[in-house]
Coordinates of C-alpha atoms (C1' of nucleotides) in Angstrom, one line a residue:
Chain A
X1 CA 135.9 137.7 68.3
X2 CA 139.7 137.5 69.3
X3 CA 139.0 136.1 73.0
X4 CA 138.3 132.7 72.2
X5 CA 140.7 130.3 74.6
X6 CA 139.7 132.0 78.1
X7 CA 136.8 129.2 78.7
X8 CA 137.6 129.2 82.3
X9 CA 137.8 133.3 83.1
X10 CA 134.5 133.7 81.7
X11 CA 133.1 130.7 82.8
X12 CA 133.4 131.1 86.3
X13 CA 132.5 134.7 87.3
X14 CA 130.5 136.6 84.2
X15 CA 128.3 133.5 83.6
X16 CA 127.0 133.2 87.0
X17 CA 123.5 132.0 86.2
X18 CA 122.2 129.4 89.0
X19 CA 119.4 126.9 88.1
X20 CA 116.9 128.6 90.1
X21 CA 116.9 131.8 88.2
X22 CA 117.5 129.6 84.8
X23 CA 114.1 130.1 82.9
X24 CA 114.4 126.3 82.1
X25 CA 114.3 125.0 85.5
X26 CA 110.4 123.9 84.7
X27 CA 111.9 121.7 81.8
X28 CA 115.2 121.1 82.5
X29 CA 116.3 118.1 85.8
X30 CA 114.9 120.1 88.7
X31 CA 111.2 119.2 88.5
X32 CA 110.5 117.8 92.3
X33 CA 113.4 119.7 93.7
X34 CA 112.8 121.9 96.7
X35 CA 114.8 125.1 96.7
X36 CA 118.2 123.6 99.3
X37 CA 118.2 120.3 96.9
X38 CA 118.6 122.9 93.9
X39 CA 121.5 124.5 95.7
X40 CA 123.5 121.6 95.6
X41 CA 122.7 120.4 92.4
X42 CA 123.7 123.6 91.1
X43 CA 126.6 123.4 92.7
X44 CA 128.0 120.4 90.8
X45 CA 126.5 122.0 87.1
X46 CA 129.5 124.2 84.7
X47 CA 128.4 126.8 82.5
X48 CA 130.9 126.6 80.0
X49 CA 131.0 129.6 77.1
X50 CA 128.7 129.3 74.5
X51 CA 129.8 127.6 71.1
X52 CA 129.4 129.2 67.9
X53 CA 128.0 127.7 64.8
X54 CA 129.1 124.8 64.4
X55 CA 131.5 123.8 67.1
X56 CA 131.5 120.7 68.9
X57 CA 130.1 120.0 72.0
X58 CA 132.0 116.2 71.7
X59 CA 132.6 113.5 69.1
X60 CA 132.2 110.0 68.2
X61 CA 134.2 107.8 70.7
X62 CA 134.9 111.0 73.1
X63 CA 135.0 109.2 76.9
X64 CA 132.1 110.5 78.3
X65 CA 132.2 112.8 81.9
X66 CA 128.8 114.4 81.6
X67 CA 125.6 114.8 80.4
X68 CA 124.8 118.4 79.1
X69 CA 121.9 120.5 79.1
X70 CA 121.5 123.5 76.4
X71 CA 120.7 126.3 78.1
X72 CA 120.0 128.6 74.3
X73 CA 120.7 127.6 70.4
X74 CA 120.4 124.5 69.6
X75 CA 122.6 121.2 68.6
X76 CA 122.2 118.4 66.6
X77 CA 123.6 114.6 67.2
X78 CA 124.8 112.5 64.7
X79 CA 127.0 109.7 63.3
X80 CA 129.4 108.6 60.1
X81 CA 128.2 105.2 58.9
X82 CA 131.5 103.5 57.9
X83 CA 131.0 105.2 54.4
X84 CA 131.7 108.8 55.8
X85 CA 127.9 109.0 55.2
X86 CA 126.3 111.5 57.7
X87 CA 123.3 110.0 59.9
X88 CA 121.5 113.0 61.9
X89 CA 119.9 111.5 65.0
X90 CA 118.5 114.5 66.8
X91 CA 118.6 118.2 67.1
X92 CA 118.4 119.0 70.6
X93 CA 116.5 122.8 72.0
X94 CA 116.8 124.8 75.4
X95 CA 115.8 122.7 78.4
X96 CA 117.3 119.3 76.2
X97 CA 119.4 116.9 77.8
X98 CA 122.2 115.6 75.8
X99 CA 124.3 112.2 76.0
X100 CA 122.0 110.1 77.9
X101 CA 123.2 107.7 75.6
X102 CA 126.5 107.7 76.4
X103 CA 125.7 106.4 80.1
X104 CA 125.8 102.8 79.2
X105 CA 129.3 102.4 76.6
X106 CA 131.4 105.1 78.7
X107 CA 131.7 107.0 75.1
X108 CA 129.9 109.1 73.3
X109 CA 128.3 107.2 70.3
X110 CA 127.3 110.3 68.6
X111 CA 128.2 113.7 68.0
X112 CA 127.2 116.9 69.1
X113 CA 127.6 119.7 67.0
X114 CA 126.0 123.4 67.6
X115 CA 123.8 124.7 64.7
X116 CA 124.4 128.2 65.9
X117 CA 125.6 130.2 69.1
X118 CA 124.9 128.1 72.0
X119 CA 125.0 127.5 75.5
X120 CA 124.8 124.7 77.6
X121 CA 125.0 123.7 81.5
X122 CA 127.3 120.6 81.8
X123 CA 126.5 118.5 84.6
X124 CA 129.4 115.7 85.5
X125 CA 127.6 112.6 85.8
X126 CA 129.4 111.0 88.5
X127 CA 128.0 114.1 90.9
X128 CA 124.6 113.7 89.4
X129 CA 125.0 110.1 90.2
X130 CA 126.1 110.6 93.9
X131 CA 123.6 113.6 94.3
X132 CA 120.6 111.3 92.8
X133 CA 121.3 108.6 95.4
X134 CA 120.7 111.3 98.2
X135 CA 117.5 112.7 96.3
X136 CA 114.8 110.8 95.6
X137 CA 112.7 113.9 93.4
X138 CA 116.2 113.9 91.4
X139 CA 116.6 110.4 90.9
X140 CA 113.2 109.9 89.7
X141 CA 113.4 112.9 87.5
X142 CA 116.5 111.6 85.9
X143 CA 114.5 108.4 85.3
X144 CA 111.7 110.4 84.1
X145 CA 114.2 112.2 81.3
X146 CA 115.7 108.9 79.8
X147 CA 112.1 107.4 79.8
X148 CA 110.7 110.4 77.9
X149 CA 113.9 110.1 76.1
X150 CA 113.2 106.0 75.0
X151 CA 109.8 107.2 74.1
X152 CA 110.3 109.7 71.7
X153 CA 112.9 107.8 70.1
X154 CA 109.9 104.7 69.4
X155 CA 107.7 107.8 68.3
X156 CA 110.5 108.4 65.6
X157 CA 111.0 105.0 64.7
X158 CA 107.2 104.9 64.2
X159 CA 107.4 108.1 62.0
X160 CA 110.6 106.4 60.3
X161 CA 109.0 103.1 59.5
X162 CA 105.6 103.6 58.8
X163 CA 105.2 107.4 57.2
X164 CA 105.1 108.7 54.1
X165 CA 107.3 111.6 53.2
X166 CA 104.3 114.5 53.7
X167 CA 104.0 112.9 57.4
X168 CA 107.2 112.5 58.2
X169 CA 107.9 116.4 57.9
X170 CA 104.6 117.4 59.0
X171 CA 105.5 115.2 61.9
X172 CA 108.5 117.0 62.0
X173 CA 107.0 120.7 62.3
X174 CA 104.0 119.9 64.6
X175 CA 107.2 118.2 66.8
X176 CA 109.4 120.8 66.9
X177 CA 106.0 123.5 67.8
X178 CA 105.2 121.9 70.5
X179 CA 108.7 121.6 71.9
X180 CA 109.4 125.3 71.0
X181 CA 105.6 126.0 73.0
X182 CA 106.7 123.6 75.9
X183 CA 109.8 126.1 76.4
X184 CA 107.4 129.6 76.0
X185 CA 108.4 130.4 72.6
X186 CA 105.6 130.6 69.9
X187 CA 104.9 127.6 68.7
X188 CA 103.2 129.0 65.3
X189 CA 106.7 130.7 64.2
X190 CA 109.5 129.5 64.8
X191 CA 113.8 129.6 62.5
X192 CA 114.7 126.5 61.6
X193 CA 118.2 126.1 62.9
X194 CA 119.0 123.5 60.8
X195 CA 119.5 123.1 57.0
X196 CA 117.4 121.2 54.9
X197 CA 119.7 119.1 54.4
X198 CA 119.7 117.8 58.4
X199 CA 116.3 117.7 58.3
X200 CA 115.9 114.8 55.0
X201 CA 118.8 113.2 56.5
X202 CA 117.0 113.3 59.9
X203 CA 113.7 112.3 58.7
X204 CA 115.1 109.5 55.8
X205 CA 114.3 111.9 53.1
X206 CA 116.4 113.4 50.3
X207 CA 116.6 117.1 50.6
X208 CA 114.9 117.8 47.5
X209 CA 111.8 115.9 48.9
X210 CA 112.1 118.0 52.0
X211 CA 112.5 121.1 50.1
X212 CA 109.4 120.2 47.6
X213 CA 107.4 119.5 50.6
X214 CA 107.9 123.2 52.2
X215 CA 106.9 124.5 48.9
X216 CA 103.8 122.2 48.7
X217 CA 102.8 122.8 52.6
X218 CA 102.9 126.7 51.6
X219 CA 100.7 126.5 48.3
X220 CA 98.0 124.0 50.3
X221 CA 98.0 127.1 52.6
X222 CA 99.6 124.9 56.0
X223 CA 102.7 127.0 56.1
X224 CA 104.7 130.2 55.4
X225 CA 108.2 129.4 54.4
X226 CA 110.9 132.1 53.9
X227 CA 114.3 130.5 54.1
X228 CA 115.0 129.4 57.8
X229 CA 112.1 131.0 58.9
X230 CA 108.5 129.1 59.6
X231 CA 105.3 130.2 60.2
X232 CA 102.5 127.2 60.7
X233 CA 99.1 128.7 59.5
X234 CA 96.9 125.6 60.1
X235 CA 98.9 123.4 62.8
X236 CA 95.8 121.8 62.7
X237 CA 96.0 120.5 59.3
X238 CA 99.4 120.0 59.7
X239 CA 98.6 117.3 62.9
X240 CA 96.1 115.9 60.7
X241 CA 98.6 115.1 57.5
X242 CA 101.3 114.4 59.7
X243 CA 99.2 111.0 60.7
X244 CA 99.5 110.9 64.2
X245 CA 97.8 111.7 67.5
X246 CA 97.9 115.4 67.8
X247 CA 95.7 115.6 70.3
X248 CA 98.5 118.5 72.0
X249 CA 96.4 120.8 74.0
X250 CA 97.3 124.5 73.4
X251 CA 98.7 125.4 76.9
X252 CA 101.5 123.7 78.2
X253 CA 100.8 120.5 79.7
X254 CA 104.0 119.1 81.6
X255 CA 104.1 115.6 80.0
X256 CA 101.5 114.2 77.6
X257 CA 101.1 110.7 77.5
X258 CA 100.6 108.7 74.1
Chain B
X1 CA 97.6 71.7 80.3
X2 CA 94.1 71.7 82.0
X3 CA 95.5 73.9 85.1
X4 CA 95.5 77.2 83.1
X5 CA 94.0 79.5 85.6
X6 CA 95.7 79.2 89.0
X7 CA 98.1 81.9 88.7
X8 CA 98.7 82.5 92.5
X9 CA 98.8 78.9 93.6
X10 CA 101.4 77.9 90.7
X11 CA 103.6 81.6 91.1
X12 CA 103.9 81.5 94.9
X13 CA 105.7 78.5 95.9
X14 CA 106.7 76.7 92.6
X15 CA 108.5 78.9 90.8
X16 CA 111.0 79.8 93.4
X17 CA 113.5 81.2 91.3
X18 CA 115.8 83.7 92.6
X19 CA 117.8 86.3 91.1
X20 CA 120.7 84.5 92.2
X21 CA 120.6 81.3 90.6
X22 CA 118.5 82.7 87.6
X23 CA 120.6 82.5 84.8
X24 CA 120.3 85.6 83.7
X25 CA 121.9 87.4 86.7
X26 CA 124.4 88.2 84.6
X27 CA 122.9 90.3 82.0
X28 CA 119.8 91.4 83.7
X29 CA 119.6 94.0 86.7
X30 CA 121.8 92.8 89.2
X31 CA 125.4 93.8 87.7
X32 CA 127.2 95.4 90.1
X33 CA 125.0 94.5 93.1
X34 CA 126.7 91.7 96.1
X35 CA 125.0 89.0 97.4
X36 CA 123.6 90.9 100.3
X37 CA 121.7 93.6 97.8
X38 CA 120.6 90.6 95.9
X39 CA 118.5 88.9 98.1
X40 CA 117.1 92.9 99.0
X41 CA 116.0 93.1 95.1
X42 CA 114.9 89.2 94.9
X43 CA 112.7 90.2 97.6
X44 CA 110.6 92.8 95.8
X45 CA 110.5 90.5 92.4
X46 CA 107.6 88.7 91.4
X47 CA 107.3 85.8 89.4
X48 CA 104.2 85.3 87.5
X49 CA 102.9 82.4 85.7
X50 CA 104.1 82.1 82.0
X51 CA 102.1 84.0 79.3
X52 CA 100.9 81.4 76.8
X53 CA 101.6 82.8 73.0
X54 CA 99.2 85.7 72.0
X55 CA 98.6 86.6 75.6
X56 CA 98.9 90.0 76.4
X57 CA 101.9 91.6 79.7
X58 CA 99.8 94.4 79.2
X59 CA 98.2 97.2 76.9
X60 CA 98.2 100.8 75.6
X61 CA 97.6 102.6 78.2
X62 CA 97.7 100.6 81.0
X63 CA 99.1 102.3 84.1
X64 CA 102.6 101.7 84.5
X65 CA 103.2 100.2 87.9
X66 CA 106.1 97.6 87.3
X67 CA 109.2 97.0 85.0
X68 CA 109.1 93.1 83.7
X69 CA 112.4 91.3 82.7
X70 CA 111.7 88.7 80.4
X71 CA 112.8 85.5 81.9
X72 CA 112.2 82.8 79.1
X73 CA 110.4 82.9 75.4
X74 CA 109.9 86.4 74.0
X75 CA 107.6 89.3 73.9
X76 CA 107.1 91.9 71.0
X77 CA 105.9 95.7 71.9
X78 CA 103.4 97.6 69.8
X79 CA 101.2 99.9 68.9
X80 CA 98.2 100.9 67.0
X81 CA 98.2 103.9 64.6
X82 CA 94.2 105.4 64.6
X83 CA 94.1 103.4 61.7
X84 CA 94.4 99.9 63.6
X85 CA 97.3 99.6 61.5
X86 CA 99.7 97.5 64.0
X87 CA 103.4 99.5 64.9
X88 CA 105.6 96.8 65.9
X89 CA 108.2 98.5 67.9
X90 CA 110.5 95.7 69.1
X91 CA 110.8 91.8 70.5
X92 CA 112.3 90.9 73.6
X93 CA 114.3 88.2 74.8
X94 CA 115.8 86.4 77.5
X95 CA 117.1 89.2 79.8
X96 CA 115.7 92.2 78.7
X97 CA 113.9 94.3 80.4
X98 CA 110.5 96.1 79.3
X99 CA 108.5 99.0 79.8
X100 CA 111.2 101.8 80.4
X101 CA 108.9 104.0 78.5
X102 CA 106.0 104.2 80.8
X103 CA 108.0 105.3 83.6
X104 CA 108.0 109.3 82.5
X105 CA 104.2 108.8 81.4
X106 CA 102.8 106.8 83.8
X107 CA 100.9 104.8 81.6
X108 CA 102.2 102.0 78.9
X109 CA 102.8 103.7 75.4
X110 CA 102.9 100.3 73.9
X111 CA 101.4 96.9 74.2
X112 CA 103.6 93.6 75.1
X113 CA 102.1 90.9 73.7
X114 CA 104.1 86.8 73.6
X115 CA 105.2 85.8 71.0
X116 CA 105.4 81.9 72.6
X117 CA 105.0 81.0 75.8
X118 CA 106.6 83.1 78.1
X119 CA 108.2 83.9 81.5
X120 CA 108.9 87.1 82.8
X121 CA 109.9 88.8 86.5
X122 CA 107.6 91.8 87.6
X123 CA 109.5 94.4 89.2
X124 CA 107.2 97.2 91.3
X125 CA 108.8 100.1 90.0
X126 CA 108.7 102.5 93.1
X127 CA 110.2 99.0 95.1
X128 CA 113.1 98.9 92.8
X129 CA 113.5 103.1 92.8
X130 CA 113.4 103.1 96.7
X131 CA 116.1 100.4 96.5
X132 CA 118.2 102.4 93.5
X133 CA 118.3 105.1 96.3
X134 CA 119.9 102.5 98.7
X135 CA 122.5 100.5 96.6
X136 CA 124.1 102.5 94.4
X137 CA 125.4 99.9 92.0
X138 CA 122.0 99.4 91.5
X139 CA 121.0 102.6 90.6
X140 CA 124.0 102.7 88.3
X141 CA 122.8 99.6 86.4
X142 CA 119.3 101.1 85.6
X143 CA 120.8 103.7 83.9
X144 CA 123.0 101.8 82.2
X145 CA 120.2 99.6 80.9
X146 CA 117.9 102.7 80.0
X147 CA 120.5 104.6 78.4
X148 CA 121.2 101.4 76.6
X149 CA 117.9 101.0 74.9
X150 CA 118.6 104.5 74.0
X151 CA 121.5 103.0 72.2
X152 CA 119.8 100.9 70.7
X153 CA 116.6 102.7 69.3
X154 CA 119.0 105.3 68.2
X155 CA 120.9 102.2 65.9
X156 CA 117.4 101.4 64.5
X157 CA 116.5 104.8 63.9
X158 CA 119.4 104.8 61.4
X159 CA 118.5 101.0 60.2
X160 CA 115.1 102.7 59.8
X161 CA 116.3 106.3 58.0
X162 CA 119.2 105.4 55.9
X163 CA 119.7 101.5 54.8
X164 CA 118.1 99.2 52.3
X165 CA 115.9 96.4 52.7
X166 CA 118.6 93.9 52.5
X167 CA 120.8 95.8 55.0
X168 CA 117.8 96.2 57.5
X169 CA 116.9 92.3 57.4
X170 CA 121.1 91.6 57.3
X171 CA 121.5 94.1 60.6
X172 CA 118.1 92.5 62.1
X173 CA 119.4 89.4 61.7
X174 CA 122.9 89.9 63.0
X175 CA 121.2 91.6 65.9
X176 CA 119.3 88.9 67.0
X177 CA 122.5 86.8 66.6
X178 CA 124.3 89.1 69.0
X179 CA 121.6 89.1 71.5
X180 CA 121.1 85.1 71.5
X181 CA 125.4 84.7 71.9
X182 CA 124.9 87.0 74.8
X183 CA 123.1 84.9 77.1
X184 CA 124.5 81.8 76.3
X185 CA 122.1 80.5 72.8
X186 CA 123.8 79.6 69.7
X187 CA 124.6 82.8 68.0
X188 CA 124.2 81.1 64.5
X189 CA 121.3 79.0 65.0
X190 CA 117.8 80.3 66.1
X191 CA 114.3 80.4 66.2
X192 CA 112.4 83.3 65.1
X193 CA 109.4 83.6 67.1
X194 CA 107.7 86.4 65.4
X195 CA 106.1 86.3 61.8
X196 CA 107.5 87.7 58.8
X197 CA 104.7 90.4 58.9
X198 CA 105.8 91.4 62.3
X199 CA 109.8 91.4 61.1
X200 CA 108.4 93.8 58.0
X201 CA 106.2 95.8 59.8
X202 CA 109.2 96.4 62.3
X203 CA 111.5 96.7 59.8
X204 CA 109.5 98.5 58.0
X205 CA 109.1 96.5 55.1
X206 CA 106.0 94.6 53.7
X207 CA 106.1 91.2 54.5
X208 CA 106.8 90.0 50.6
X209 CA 109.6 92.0 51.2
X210 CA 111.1 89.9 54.5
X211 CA 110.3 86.4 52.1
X212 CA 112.0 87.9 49.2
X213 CA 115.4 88.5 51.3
X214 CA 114.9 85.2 53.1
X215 CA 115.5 83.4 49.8
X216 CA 117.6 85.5 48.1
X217 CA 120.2 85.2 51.3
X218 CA 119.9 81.9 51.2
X219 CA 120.1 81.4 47.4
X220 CA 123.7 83.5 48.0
X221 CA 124.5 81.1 50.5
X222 CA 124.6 83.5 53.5
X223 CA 121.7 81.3 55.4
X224 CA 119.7 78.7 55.8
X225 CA 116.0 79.2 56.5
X226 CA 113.4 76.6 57.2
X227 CA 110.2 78.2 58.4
X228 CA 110.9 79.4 61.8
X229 CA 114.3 78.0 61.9
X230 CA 117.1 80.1 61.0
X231 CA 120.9 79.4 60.6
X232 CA 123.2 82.0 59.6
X233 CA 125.9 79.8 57.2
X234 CA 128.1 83.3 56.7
X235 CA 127.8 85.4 59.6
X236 CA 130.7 87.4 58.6
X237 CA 129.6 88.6 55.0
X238 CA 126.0 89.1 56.4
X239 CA 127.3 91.7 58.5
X240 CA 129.1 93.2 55.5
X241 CA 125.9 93.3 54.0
X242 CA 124.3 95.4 56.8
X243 CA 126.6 97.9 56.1
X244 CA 127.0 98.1 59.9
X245 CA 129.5 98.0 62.5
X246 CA 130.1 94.5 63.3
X247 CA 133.3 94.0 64.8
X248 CA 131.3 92.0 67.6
X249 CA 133.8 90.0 69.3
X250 CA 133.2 86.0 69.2
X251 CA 133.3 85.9 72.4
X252 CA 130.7 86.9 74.9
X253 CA 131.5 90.9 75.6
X254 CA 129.8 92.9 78.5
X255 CA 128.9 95.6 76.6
X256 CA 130.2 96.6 73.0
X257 CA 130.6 100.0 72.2
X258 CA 130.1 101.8 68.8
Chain C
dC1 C1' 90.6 64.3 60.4
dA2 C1' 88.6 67.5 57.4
dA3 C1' 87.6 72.4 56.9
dA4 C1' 89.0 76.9 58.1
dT5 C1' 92.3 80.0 59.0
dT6 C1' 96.7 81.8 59.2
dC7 C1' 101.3 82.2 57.3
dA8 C1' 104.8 82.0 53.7
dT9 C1' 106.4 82.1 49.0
dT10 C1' 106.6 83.8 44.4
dG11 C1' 105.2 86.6 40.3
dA12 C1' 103.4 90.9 37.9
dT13 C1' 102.7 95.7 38.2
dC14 C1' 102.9 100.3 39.9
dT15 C1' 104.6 104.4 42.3
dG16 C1' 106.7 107.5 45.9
dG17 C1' 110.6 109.3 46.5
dA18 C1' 115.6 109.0 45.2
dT19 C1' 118.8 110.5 42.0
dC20 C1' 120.7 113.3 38.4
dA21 C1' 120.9 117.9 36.7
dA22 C1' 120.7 122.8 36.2
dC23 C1' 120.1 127.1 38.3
dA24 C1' 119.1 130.7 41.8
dA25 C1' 119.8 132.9 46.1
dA26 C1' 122.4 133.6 50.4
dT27 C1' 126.4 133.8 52.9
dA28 C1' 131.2 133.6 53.5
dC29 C1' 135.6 135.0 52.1
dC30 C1' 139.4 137.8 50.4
Chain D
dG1 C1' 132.4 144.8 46.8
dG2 C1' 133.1 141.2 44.0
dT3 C1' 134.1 136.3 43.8
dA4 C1' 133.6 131.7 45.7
dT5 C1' 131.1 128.5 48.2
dT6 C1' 127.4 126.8 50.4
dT7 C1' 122.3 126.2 50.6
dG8 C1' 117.9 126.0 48.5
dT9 C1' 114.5 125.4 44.7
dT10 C1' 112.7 123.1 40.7
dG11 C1' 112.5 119.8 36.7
dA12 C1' 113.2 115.1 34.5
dT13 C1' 114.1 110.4 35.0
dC14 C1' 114.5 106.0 37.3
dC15 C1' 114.2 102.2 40.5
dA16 C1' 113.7 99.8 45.1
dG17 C1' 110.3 98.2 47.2
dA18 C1' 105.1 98.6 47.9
dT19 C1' 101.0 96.7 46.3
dC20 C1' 98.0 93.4 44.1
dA21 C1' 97.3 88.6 43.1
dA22 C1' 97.5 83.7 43.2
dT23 C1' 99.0 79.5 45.3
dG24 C1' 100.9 76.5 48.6
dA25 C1' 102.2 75.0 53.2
dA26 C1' 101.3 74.9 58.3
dT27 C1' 98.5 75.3 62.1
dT28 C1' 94.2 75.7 64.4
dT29 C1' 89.4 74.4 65.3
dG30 C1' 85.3 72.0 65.8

DNA sequence: CAAATTCATTGATCTGGATCAACAAATACC
DNA sequence: GGTATTTGTTGATCCAGATCAATGAATTTG
């Protein structure tokens, strides 16, 4: 992979992929757009080359210009407490938005690193902004993101404050499903981009814990584990230890409420 | 107080508070918004009668309909796990606005509940969107304040994932203290409205726990506590102790960023 | 204003999960 | 293709903080 620098050749021309044609466009802003408001919107979204494995999409303290939404991979977000001490605050799948909370400080307060090759649709927010003012379906669905957004982050501080370990990652895995389902991949079998590492850090768990509790889903039956790759056998089960409302029907409902 | 029940006759013509000289202008909505726009988004606020303590904004479930900006005393948010084992999710002061995560569900995730008595301004949430469509700056500032609670659950997922007892209480504690100084309370001498159970329980600690660190920070000289009454003696090191970024200005900053 | 209830403090004990440690399996690197 | 490095698994030990328990204020209630 020599050609690495020519972001804006490829960029423009070879990557002309418009967000009506963009499988995500169910998930992703445009819900309650007609088909001219989608033009324009389109218009003011950059589909920058993919990143591979671990590349940044921007760091701690970057001036932030635009929220970004991954198109394929994945990413995760996350901070340095003062002690160099790595804080994971989200991993982030197709039809994500990312930096919504950067809005308020102008910067970025967390990173956003790829977790393998990925592609995302950056969308300056100063257009998105003007463009929103003109369309009401866009500025409510904007609203509608960072709501969801503020709601799943209580869910995790729920899961954070209240769970034991066994919940917390079964939490985890019926979480990621149903996000995986919501975007039409199988929700029963799924890689986990992420290292186990991320995911103790994520959930407040050492990675031993994390990795013991794999082992222990698979023996009690819940789970097939081989490496990165996941295969829930009783997501049912799973709901149930993972101590929450798991009431998730199996086809895809747009937005369940708690 | 006899005249408990009249809630129109008291809200209508005695409370005439308006945006402009509420003292909170400043730090609720209307940043960013002239005089003109003011009186637009006075126009579509409602002031209610004052929650007495223990009296419920509304429940789990409710159907969202309006935004409320807490205008005196305080509020905490909540939930119930199926276990009627109580979530608190967070208290609200002065200023703040609540229920930016019903707006993507239509209905109330969490419970509000007063923690004294309490004031608060109902904003009709498809009033206040028709007007983000109109005046710009005010659209802007919804953002800002939604994408700062973002912020903020993301810091308390890390209080929650990563630090120690002492460093949650320390950073709760300095948090409150930062949120008092910004709208004009002592910084370093407070009231805690809420119980110890409900600090633990949104801490996630038990509530021996949140006594425990009570005395032991003030055996180390780092506060005084008298029941309710709190008064931080060593702002400063307390911060230390939360192992948290504290470099909060003295002074009264629009909006620090990490 | 006395009884009942809620809330806070403090002590004693127990345990889930962190930490330390050693090794195995993948993957990257030269 | 062999060495180095990262990533994952499993075992042994330890401790921060939960839980259990008892007592003492405050606050509420009738």
């Amino acid at each position: 992979m020599p050609t690495r620098k020519l972001e804006k050749v490829v960029s423009l021309k070879d990557i002309k992929v418009a967000c009506q044609q963009c499988s995500l466009n169910e998930i992703c802003l445009p819900v309650g757009v007609d088909q001219q408001e989608l033009d324009r919107l389109d218009a003011i979204i950059d589909r920058k080359r993919p990143l591979t494995r671990g590349e940044h999409l921007f760091r701690v303290g970057d001036p932030f210009q635009s929220l970004y939404a991954v198109r394929s991979g994945s990413l995760k977000t996350y901070t340095m407490s003062e002690d160099g001490q790595e804080q994971v605050m989200g991993f982030h799948l197709p039809g994500e938005i990312v930096g919504l909370d950067a809005i308020a400080g102008g910067r970025h307060p967390l990173a956003a690193r790829s977790l393998e090759t990925t592609s995302v649709c950056e969308i300056p927010f100063v257009d998105l902004e003007t463009l929103s003012a003109q369309i009401p379906g866009l500025q409510h669905e904007l609203l509608r993101v960072m709501s969801q957004e503020i709601r799943d982050d209580e869910q995790n501080m729920v899961i954070l404050g209240q769970k034991s370990a066994e919940e917390r990652l079964a939490a985890f895995l019926v979480g990621l499903s149903n996000r995986f389902r919501r975007r039409g991949f199988s929700a029963t079998q799924f890689n986990l981009s992420m290292s186990r590492s991320d995911i103790g850090n994520y959930l407040g768990l050492a990675l031993e814990t994390v990795s013991r509790l794999f082992t222990r889903f698979q023996n009690d039956g819940l789970l097939r584990v081989d490496r990165k790759h996941i295969e829930l056998l009783d997501r049912e089960r799973l709901c149930e230890f993972s101590g929450a409302q798991c009431a998730q029907p199996t086809s895809r409902s747009a937005h369940p409420q708690a």
